[in-house]
PDB file of C-alpha atoms in Angstrom:
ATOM      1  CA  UNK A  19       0.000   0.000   0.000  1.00  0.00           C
ATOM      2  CA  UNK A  20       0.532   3.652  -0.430  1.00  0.00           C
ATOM      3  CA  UNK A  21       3.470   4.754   2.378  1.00  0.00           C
ATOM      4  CA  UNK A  22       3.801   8.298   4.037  1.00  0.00           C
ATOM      5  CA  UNK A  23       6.840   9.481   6.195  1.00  0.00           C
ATOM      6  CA  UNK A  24       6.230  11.699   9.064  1.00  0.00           C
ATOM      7  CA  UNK A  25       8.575  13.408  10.548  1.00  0.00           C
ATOM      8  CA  UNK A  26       9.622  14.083  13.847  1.00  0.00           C
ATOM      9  CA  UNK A  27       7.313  11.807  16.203  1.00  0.00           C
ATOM     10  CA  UNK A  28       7.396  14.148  18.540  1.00  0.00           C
ATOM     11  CA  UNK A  29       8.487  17.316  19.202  1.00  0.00           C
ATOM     12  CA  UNK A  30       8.703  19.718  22.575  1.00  0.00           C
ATOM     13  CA  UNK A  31       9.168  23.350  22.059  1.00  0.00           C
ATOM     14  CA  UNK A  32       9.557  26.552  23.686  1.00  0.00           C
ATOM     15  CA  UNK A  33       6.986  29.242  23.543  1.00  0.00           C
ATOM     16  CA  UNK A  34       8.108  31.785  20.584  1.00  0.00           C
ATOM     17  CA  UNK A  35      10.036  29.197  18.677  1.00  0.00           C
ATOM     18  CA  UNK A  36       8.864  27.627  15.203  1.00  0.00           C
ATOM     19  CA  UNK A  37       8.872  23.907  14.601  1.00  0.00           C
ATOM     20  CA  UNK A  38       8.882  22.158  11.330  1.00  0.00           C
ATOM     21  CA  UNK A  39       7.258  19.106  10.291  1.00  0.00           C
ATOM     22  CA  UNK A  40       8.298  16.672   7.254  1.00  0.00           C
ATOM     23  CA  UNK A  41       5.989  14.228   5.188  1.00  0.00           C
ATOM     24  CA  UNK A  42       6.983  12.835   2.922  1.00  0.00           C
ATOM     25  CA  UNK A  43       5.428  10.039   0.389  1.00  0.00           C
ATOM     26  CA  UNK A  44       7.690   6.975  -0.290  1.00  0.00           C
ATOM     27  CA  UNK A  45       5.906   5.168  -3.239  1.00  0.00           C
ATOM     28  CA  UNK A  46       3.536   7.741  -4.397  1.00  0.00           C
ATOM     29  CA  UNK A  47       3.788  11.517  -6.280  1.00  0.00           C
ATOM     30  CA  UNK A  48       1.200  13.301  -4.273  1.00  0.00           C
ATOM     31  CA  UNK A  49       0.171  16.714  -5.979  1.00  0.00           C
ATOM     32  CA  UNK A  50      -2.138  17.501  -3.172  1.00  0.00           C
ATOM     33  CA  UNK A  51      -1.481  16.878   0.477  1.00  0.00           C
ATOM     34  CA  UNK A  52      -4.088  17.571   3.590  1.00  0.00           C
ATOM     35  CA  UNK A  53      -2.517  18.433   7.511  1.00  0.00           C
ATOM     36  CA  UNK A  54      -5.033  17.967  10.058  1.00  0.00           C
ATOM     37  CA  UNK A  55      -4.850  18.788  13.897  1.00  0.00           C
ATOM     38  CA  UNK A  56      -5.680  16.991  15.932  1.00  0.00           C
ATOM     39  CA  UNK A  57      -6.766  17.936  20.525  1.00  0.00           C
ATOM     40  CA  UNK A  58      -6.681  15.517  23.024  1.00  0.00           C
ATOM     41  CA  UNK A  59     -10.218  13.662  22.424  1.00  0.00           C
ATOM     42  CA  UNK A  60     -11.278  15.294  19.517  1.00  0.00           C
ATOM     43  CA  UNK A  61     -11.669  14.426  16.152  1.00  0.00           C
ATOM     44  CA  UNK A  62      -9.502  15.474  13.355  1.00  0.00           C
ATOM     45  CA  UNK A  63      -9.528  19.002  12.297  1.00  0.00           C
ATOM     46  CA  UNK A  64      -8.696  19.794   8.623  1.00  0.00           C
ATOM     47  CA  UNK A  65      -6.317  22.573   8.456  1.00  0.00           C
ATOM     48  CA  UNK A  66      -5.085  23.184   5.140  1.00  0.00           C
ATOM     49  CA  UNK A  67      -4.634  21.487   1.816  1.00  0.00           C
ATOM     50  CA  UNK A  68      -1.621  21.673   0.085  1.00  0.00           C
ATOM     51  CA  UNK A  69      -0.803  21.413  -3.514  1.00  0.00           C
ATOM     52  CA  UNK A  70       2.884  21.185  -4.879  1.00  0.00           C
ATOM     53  CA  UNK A  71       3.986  24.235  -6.506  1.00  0.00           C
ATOM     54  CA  UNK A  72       1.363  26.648  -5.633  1.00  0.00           C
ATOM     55  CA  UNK A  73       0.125  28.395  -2.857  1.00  0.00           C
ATOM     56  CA  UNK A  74      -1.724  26.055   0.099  1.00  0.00           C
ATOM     57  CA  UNK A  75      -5.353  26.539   0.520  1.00  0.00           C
ATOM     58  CA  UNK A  76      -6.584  27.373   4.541  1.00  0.00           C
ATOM     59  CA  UNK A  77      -9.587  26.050   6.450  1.00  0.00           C
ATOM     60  CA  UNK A  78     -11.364  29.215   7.828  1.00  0.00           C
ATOM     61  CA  UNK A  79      -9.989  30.043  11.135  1.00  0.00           C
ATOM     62  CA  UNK A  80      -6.251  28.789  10.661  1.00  0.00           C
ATOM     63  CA  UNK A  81      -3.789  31.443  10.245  1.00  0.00           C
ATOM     64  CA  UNK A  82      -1.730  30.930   7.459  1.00  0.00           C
ATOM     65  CA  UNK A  83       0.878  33.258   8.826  1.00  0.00           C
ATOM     66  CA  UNK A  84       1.111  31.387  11.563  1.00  0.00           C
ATOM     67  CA  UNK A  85       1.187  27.644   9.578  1.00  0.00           C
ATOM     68  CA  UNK A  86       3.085  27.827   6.968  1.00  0.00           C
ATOM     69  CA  UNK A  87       3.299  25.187   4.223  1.00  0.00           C
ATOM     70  CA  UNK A  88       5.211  24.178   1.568  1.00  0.00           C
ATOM     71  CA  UNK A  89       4.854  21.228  -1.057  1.00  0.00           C
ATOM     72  CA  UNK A  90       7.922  22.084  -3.720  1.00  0.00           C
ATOM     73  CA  UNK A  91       7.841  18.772  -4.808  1.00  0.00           C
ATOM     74  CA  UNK A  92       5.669  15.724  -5.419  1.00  0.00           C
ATOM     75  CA  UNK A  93       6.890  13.577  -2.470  1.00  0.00           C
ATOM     76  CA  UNK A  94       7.577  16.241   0.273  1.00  0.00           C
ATOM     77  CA  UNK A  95       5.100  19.007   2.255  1.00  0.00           C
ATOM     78  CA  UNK A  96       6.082  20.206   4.941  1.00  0.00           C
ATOM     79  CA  UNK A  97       4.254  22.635   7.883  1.00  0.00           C
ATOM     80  CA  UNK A  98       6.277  25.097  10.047  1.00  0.00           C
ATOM     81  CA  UNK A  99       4.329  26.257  13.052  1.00  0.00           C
ATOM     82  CA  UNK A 100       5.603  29.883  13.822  1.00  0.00           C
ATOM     83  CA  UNK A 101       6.054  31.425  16.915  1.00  0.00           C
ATOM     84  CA  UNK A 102       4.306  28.275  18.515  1.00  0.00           C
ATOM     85  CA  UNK A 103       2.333  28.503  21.844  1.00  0.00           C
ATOM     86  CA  UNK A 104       1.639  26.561  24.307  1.00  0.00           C
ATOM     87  CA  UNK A 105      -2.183  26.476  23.003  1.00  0.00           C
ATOM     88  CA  UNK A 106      -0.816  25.009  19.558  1.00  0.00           C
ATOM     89  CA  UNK A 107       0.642  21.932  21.227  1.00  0.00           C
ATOM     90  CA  UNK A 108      -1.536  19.002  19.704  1.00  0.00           C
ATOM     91  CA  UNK A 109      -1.164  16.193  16.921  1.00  0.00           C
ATOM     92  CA  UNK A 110      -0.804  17.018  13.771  1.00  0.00           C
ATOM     93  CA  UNK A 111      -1.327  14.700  10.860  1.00  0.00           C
ATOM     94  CA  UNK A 112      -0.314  14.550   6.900  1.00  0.00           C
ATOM     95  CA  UNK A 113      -2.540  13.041   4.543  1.00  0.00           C
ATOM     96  CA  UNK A 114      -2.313  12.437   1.009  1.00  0.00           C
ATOM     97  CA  UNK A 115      -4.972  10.747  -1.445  1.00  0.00           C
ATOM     98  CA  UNK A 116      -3.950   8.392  -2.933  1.00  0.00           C
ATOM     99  CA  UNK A 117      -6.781   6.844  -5.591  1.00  0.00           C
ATOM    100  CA  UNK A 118      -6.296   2.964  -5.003  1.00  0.00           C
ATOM    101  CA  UNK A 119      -5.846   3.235  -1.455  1.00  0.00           C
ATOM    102  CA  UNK A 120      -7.815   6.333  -0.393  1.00  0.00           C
ATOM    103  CA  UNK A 121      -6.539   8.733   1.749  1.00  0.00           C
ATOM    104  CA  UNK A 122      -2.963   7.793   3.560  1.00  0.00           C
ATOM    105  CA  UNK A 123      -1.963   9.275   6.906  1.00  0.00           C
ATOM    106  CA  UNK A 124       1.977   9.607   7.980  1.00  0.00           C
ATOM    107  CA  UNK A 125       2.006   8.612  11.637  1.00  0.00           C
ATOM    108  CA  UNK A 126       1.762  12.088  12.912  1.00  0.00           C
ATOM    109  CA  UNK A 127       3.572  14.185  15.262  1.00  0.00           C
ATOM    110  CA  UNK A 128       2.615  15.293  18.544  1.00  0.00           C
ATOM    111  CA  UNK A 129       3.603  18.599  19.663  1.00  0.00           C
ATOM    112  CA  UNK A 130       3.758  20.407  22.654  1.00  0.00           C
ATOM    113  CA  UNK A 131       4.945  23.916  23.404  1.00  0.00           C
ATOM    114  CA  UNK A 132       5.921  24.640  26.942  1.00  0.00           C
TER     115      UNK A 132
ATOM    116  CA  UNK B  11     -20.622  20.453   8.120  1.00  0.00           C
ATOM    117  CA  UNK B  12     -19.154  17.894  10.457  1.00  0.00           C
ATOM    118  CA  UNK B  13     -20.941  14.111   9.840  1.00  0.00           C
ATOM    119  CA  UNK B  14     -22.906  12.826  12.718  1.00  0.00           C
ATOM    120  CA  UNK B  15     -21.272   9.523  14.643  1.00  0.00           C
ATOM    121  CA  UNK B  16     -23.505   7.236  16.214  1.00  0.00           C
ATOM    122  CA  UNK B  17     -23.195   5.292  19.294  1.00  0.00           C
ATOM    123  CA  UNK B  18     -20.564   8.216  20.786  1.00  0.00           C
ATOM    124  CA  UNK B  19     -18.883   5.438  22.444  1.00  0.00           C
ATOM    125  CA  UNK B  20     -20.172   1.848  23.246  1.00  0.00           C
ATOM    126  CA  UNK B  21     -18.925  -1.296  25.377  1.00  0.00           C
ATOM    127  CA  UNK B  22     -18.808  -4.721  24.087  1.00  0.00           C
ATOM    128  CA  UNK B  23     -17.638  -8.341  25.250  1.00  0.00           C
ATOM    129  CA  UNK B  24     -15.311 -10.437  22.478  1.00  0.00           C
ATOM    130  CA  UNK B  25     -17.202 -11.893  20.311  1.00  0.00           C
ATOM    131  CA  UNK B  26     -20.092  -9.622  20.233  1.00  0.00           C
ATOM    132  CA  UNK B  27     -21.014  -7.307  17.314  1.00  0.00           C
ATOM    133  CA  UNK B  28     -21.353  -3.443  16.633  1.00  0.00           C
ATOM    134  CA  UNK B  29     -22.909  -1.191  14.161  1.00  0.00           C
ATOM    135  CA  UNK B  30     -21.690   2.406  13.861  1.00  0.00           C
ATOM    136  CA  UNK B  31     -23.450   5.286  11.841  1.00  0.00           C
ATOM    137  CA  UNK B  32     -22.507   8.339  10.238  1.00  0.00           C
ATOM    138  CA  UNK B  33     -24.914  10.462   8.927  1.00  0.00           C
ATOM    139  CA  UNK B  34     -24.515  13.975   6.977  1.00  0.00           C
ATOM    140  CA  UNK B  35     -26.703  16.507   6.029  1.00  0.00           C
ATOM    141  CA  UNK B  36     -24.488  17.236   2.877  1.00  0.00           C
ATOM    142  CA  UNK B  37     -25.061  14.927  -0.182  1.00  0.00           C
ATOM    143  CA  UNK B  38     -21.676  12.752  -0.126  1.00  0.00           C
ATOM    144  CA  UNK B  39     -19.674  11.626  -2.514  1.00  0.00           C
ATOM    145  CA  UNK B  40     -17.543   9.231  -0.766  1.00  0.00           C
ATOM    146  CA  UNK B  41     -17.358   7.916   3.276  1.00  0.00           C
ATOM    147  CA  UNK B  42     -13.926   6.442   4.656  1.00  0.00           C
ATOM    148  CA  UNK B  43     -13.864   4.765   8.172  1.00  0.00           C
ATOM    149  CA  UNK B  44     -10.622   4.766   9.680  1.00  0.00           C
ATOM    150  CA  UNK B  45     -10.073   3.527  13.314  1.00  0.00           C
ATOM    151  CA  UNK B  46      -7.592   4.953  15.522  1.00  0.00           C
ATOM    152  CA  UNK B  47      -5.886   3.813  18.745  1.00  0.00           C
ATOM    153  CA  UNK B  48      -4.454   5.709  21.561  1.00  0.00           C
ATOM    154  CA  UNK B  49      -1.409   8.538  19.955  1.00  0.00           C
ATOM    155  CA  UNK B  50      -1.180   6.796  16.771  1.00  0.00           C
ATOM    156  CA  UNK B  51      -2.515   7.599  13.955  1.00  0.00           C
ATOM    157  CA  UNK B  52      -6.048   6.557  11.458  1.00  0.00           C
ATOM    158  CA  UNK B  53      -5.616   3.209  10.026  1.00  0.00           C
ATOM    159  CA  UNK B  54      -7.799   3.066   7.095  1.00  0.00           C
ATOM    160  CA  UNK B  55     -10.414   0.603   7.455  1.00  0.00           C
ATOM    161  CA  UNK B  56     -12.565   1.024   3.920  1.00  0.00           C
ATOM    162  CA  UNK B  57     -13.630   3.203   1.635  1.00  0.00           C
ATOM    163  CA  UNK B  58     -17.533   3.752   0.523  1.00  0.00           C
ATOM    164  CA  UNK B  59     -18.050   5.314  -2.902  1.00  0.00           C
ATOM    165  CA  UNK B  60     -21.432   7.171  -4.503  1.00  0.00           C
ATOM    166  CA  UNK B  61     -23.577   5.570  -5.872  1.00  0.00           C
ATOM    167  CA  UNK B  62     -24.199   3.187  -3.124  1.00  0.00           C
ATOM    168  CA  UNK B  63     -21.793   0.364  -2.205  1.00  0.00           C
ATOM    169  CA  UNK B  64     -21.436  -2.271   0.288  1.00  0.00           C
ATOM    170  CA  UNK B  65     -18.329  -4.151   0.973  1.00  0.00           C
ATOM    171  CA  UNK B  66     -16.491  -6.204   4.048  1.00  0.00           C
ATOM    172  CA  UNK B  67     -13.199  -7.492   4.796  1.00  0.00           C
ATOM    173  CA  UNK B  68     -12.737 -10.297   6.985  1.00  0.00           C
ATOM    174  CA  UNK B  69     -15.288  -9.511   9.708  1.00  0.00           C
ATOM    175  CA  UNK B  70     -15.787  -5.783   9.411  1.00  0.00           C
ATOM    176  CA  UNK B  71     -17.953  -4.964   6.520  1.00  0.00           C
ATOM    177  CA  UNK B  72     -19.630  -1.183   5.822  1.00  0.00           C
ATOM    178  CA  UNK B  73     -22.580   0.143   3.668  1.00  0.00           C
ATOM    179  CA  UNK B  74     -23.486   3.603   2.170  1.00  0.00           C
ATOM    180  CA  UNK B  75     -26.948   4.647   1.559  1.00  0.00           C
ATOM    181  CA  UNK B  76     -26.122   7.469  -0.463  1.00  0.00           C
ATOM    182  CA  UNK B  77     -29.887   9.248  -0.761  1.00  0.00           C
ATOM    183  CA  UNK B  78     -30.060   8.971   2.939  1.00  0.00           C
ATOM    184  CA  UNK B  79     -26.588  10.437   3.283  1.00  0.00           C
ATOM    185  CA  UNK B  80     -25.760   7.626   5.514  1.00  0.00           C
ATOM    186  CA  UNK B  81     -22.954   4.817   6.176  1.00  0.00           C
ATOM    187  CA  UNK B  82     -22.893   2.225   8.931  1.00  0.00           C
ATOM    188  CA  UNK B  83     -19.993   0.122   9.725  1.00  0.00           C
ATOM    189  CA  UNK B  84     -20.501  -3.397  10.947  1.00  0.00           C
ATOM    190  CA  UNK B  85     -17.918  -5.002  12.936  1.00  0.00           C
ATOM    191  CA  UNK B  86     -18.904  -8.874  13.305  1.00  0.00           C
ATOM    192  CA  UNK B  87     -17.717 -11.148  16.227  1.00  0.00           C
ATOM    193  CA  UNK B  88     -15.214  -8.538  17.850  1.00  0.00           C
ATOM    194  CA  UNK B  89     -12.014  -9.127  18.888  1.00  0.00           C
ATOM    195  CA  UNK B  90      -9.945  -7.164  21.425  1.00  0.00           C
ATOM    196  CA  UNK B  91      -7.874  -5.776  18.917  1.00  0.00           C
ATOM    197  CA  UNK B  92     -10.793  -3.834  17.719  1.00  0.00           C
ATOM    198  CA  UNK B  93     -10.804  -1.853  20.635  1.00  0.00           C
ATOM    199  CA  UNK B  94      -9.636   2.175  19.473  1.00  0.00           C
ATOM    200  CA  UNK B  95     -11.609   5.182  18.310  1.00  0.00           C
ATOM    201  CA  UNK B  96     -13.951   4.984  15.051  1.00  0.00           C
ATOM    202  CA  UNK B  97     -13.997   7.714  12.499  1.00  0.00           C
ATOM    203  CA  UNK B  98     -16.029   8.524   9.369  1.00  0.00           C
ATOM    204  CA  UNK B  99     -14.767  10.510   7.250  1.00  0.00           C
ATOM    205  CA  UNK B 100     -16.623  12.387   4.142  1.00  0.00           C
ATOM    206  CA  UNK B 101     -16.254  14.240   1.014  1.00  0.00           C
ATOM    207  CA  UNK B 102     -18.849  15.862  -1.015  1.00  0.00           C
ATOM    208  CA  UNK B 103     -17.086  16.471  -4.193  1.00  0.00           C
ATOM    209  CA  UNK B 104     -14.794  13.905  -6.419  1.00  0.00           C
ATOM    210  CA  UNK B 105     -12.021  16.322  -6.694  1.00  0.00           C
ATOM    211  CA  UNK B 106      -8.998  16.208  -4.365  1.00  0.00           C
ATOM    212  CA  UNK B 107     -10.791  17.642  -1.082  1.00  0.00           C
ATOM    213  CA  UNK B 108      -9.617  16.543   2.133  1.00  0.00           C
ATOM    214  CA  UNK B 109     -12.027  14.841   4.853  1.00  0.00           C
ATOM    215  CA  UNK B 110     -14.627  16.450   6.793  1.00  0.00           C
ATOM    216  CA  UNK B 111     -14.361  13.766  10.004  1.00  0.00           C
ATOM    217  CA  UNK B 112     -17.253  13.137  12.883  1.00  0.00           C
ATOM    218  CA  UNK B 113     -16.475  13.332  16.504  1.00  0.00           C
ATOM    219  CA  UNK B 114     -15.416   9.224  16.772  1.00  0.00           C
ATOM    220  CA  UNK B 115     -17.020   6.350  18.398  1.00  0.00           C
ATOM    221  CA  UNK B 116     -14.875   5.105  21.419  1.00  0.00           C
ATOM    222  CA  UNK B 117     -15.167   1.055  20.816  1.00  0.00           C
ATOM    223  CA  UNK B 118     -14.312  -0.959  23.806  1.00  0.00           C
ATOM    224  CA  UNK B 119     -13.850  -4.749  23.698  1.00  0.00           C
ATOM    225  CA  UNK B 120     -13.510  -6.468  27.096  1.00  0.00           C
ATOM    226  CA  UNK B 121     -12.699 -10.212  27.270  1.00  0.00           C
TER     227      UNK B 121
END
């Protein structure tokens, strides 16, 4: 099946300091990617969809000055969080859709900004 | 708008079964059930398309009634491995949109 690398696991933070997250598809060119947020027992939020070479497209209500996303090239996006705060610390998750397999998550990365 | 999950969470011995629904009040094009466990992330479980499908794998099958805007999932003879939180998730169009998911169904399998 389709593969997607997500990069780090884990991350901790401090307050003010930007954090950047790698995905990254192994077996597939993905010209549109999805990152999702996820809180502690909640459901995933779509945040932004983002296609390689152009500009990403924002969910209303994320700040795309504040997550910042790039997909130069069919097999990499990747999602800075600027200036993170302690009320940004969740999970985020890449997706891509992939038409055989549907849509395939990397195994996230769970922030937390102290 | 956000599909509705249905049971929000439910409680079952092995070997028992469990329906789950997700209803929207969007016309769907497509309903994906992923289930996830405790800080990992959505294993895809199936994938429902318009124009009204059913289909199953091993003992966890799912249907889409697509002019009530409605997919169950049917998990048959449970085992504790199927234990984790159940999510739907939709899209409307058959362009590359992302997924719109419900709040989860918290499945718990004791022996």
């Amino acid at each position: 099946g389709a593969v997607v690398s997500q990069h780090p696991s884990w991350v901790i933070c401090k307050s003010g300091t930007s954090v950047k997250i790698e995905c990254r598809s192994l077996d597939f060119q993905a010209t549109t990617m999805f990152w999702y947020r996820q809180f502690p027992k909640q459901s995933l939020m779509l945040m932004a969809t983002s296609n390689e070479g152009s500009k990403a497209t924002y969910e209303q209500g994320v700040e795309k000055d504040k997550f910042l996303i790039n997909h130069a090239s069919l097999t990499l996006s990747t999602l800075t969080v600027t200036s993170a705060h302690p009320e940004d610390s969740s999970f985020y998750i890449c997706s891509f859709r992939d038409r055989n397999y549907g849509y395939t998550f990397g195994s996230g990365t769970r922030l937390t900004v102290v | 708008q956000q599909p509705v999950q249905s049971p929000q969470a439910v409680i079952l011995r092995e070997g028992e079964d469990a329906v789950i629904n997700c209803s929207s009040s969007k016309a769907l094009y497509s309903v994906h059930w992923y289930r996830q466990k405790h800080g990992e992330a959505p294993v895809f479980l199936m994938i429902l398309l318009k124009g009204g499908e059913q289909k199953g794998h091993d003992k966890i099958s799912a249907s889409f009634n697509e002019k009530k805007q409605q997919s169950s999932l049917y998990l048959t003879a449970s085992q504790l491995s199927y234990s984790g939180t159940y999510f739907c998730g939709t899209t409307s169009g058959g362009g590359a949109d992302g997924l719109t998911f419900g709040k989860g169904t918290h499945l718990i399998i004791q022996p």
